[in-house]
CSV table of C-alpha atoms and ligand atoms in Angstrom, one decimal:
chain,number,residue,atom,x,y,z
E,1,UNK,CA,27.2,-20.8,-62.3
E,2,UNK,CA,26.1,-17.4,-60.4
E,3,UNK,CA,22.9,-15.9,-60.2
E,4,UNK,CA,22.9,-12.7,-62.7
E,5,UNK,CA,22.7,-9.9,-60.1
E,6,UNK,CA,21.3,-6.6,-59.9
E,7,UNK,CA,21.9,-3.0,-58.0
E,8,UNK,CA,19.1,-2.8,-56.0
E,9,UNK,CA,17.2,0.1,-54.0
E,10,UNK,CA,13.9,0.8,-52.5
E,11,UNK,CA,12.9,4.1,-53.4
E,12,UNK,CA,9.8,7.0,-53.9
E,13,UNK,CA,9.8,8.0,-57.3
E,14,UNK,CA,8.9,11.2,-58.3
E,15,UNK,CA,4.9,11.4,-60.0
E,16,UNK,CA,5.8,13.0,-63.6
E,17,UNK,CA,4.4,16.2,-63.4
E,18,UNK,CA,5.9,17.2,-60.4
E,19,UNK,CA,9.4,15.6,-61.7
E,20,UNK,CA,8.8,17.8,-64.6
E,21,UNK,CA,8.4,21.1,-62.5
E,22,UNK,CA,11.2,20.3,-60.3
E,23,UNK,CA,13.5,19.6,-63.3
E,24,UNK,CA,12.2,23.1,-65.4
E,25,UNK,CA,12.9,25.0,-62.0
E,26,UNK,CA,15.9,23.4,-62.0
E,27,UNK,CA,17.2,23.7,-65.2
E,28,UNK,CA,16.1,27.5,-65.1
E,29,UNK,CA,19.2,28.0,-62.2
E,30,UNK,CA,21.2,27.7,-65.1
E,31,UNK,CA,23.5,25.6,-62.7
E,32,UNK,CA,26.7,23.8,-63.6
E,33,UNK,CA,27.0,20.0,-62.9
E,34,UNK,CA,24.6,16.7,-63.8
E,35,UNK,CA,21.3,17.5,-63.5
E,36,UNK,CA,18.8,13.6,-62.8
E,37,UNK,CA,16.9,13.6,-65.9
E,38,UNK,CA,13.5,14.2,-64.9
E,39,UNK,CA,12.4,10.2,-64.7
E,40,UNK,CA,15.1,9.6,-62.6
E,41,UNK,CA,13.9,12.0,-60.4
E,42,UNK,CA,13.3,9.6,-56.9
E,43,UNK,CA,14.2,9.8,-52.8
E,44,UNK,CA,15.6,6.8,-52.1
E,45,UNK,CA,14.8,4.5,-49.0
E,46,UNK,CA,17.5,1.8,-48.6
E,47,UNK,CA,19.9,1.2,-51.1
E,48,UNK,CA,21.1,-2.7,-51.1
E,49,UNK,CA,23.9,-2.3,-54.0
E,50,UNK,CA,24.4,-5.5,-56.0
E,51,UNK,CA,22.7,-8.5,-54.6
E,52,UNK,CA,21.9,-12.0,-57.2
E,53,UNK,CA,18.7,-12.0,-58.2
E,54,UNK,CA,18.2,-15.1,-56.7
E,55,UNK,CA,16.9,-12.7,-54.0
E,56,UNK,CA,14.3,-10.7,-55.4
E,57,UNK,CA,11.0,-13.2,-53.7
E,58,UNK,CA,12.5,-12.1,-50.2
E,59,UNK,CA,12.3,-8.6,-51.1
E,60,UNK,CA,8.5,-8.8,-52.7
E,61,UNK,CA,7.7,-10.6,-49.8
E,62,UNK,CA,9.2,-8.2,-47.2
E,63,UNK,CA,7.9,-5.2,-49.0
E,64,UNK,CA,4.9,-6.5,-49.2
E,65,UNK,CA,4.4,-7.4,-45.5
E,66,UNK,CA,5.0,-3.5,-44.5
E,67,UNK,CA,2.5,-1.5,-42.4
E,68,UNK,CA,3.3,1.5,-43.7
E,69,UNK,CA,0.7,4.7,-44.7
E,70,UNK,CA,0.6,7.2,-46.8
E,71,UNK,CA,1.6,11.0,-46.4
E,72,UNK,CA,2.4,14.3,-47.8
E,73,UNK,CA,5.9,15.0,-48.2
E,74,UNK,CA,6.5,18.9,-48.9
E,75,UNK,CA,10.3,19.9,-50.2
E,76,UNK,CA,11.1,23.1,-49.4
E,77,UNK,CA,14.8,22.9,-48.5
E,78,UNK,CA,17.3,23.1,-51.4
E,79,UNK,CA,20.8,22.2,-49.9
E,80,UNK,CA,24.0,22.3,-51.6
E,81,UNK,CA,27.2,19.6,-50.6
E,82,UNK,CA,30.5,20.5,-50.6
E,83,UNK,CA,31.0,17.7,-52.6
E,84,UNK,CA,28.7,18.9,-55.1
E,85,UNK,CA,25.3,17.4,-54.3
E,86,UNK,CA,22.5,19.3,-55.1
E,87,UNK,CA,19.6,18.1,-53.6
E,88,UNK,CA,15.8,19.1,-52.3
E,89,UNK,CA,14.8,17.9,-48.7
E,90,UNK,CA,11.8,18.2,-47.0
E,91,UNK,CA,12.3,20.8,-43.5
E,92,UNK,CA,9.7,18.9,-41.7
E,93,UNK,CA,10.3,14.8,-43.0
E,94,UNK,CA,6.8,13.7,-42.1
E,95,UNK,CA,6.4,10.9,-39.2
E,96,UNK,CA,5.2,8.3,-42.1
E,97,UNK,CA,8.3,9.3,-44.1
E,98,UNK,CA,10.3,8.0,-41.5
E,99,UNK,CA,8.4,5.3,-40.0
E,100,UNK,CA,8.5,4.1,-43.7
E,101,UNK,CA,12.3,3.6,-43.6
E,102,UNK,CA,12.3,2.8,-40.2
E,103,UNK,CA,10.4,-0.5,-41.0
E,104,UNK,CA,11.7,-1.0,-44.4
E,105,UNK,CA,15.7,-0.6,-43.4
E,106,UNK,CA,14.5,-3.5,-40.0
E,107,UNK,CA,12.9,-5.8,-42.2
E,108,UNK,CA,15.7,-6.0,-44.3
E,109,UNK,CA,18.2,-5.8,-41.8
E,110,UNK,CA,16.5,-8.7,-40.1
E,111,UNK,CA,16.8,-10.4,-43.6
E,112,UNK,CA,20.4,-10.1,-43.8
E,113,UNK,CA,21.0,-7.4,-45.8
E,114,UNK,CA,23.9,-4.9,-45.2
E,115,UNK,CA,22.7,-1.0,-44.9
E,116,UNK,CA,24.6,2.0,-44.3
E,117,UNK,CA,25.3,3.0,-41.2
E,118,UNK,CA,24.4,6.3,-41.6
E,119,UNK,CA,20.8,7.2,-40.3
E,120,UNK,CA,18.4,8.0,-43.1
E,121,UNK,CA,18.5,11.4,-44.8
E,122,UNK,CA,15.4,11.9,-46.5
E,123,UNK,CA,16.4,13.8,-50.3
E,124,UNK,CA,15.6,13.6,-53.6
E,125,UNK,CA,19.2,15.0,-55.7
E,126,UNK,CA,19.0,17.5,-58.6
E,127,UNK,CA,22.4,17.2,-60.0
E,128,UNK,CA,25.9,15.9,-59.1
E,129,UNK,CA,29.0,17.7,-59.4
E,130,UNK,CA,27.4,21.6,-59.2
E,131,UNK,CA,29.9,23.8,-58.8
E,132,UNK,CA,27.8,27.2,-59.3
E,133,UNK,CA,26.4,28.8,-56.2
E,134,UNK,CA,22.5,28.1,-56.5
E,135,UNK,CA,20.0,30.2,-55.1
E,136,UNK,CA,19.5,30.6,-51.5
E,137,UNK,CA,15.9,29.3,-51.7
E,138,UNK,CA,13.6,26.9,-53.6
E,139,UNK,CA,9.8,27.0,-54.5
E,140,UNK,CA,8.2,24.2,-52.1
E,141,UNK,CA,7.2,20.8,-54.0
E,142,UNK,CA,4.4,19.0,-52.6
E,143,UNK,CA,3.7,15.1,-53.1
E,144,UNK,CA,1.4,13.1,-52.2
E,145,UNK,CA,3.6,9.6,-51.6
E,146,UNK,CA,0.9,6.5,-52.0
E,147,UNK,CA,3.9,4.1,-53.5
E,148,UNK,CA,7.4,3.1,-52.8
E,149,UNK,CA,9.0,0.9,-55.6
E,150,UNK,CA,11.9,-1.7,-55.8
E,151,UNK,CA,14.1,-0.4,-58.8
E,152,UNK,CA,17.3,-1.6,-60.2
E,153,UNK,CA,19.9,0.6,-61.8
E,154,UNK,CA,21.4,-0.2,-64.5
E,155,UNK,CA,23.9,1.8,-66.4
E,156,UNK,CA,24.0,2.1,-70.3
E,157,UNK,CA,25.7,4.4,-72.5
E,158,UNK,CA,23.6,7.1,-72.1
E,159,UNK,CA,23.7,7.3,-68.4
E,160,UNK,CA,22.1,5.5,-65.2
E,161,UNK,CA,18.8,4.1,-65.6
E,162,UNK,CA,16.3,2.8,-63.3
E,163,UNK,CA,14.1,-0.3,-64.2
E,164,UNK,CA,10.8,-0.3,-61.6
E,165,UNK,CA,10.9,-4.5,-60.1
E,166,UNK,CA,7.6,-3.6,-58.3
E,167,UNK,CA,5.6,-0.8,-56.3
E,168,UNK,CA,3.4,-1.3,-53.6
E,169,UNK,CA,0.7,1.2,-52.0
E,170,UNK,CA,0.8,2.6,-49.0
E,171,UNK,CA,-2.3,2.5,-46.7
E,172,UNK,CA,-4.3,5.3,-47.1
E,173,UNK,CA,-4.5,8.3,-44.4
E,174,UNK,CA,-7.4,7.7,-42.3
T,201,ATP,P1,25.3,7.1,-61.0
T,201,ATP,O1,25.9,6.4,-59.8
T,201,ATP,O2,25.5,6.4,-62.3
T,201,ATP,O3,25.7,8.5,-61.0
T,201,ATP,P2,22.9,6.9,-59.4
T,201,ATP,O4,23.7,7.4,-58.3
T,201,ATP,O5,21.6,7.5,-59.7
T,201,ATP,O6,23.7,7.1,-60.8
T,201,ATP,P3,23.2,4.4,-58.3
T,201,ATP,O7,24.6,4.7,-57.9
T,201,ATP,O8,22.9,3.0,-58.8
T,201,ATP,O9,22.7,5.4,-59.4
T,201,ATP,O10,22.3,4.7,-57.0
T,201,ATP,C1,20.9,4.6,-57.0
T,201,ATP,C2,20.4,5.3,-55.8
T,201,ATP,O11,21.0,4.8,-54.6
T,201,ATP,C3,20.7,6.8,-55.7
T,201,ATP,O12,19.7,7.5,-55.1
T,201,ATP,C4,22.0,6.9,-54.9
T,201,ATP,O13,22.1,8.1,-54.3
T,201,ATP,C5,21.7,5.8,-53.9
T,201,ATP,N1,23.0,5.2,-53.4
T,201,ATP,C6,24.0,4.8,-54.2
T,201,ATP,N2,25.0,4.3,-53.5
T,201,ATP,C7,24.6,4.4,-52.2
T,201,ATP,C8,25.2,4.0,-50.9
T,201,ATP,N3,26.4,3.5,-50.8
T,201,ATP,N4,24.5,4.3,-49.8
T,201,ATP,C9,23.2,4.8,-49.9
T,201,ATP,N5,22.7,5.2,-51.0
T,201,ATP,C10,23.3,5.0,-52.2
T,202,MG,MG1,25.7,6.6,-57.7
């Protein structure tokens, strides 16, 4: 028989009081489209897709091994996708940000797993399918990122939801 498998990605997820400001500024655009519900609120790292679960000791151990610190990520960029996408980015992604992925997206690479091709794009998405203009500028969110998780997504009736496999910290900034 199969392994039960899971949909899989690495991701920061968004501390719950900054979520909840990010969705209230949000949801005060009065913007058409599907808003993340604040606990979804995340920027994801790698996404592996569905993978049996089987697999789930390599990833602890190859998260685990990282040498990655801790940083402040500031989101000041609000840019909107022709196809929709709503999403917050950083201006500046901070060297950690992307030394983080950099490691993460090698390790599991060298592991076996298949990435996308395209190069990181650090974002964390408000909504999916907005069709109304939104503003031309955003207030800036800052986090402090000391975590990145392994979550799996799983969909039920009322919409995606992501179950949190692990977290582990990020050395602190000397
Ligand atoms: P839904 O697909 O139900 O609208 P979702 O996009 O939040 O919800 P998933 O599709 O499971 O849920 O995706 C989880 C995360 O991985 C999201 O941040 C999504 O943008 C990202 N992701 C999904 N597919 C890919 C992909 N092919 N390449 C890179 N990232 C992806
Ligand atoms: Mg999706």
């Amino acid at each position: 028989m199969n392994a039960p498998s899971m949909r899989l990605f690495f991701a920061l997820r968004c501390p719950t009081g900054l979520a909840e400001r990010i969705a209230e500024w949000r949801d005060g655009q009065r913007l058409s489209g599907r808003p993340v519900v604040a606990a979804n609120l995340h920027l994801t790292l790698a996404f592996l897709g569905q993978q049996p679960s089987t697999r789930l000791g390599e990833l602890r151990g190859l998260a685990a091994a990282l040498q990655a610190t801790a940083f402040e990520l500031r989101l000041d960029r609000l840019v909107h996708r022709r196809n929709g996408l709503l999403y917050l980015a950083p201006s500046e992604p901070p060297a950690a940000l992307l030394d983080l992925a950099g490691q993460l997206h090698l390790a599991l690479r060298t592991a076996g797993f298949t990435l996308e091709e395209r190069s990181f794009l650090a974002h964390l998405t408000l909504m999916r399918r907005c069709s109304a203009r939104p503003p031309p500028t955003c207030p800036t969110f800052d986090w402090s990122v000391g975590h990145f998780a392994l979550l799996a997504s799983e969909t039920s009736q009322r919409g995606g939801l992501y179950q949190q496999l692990e977290q582990w910290p990020l050395l602190p900034i000397r």
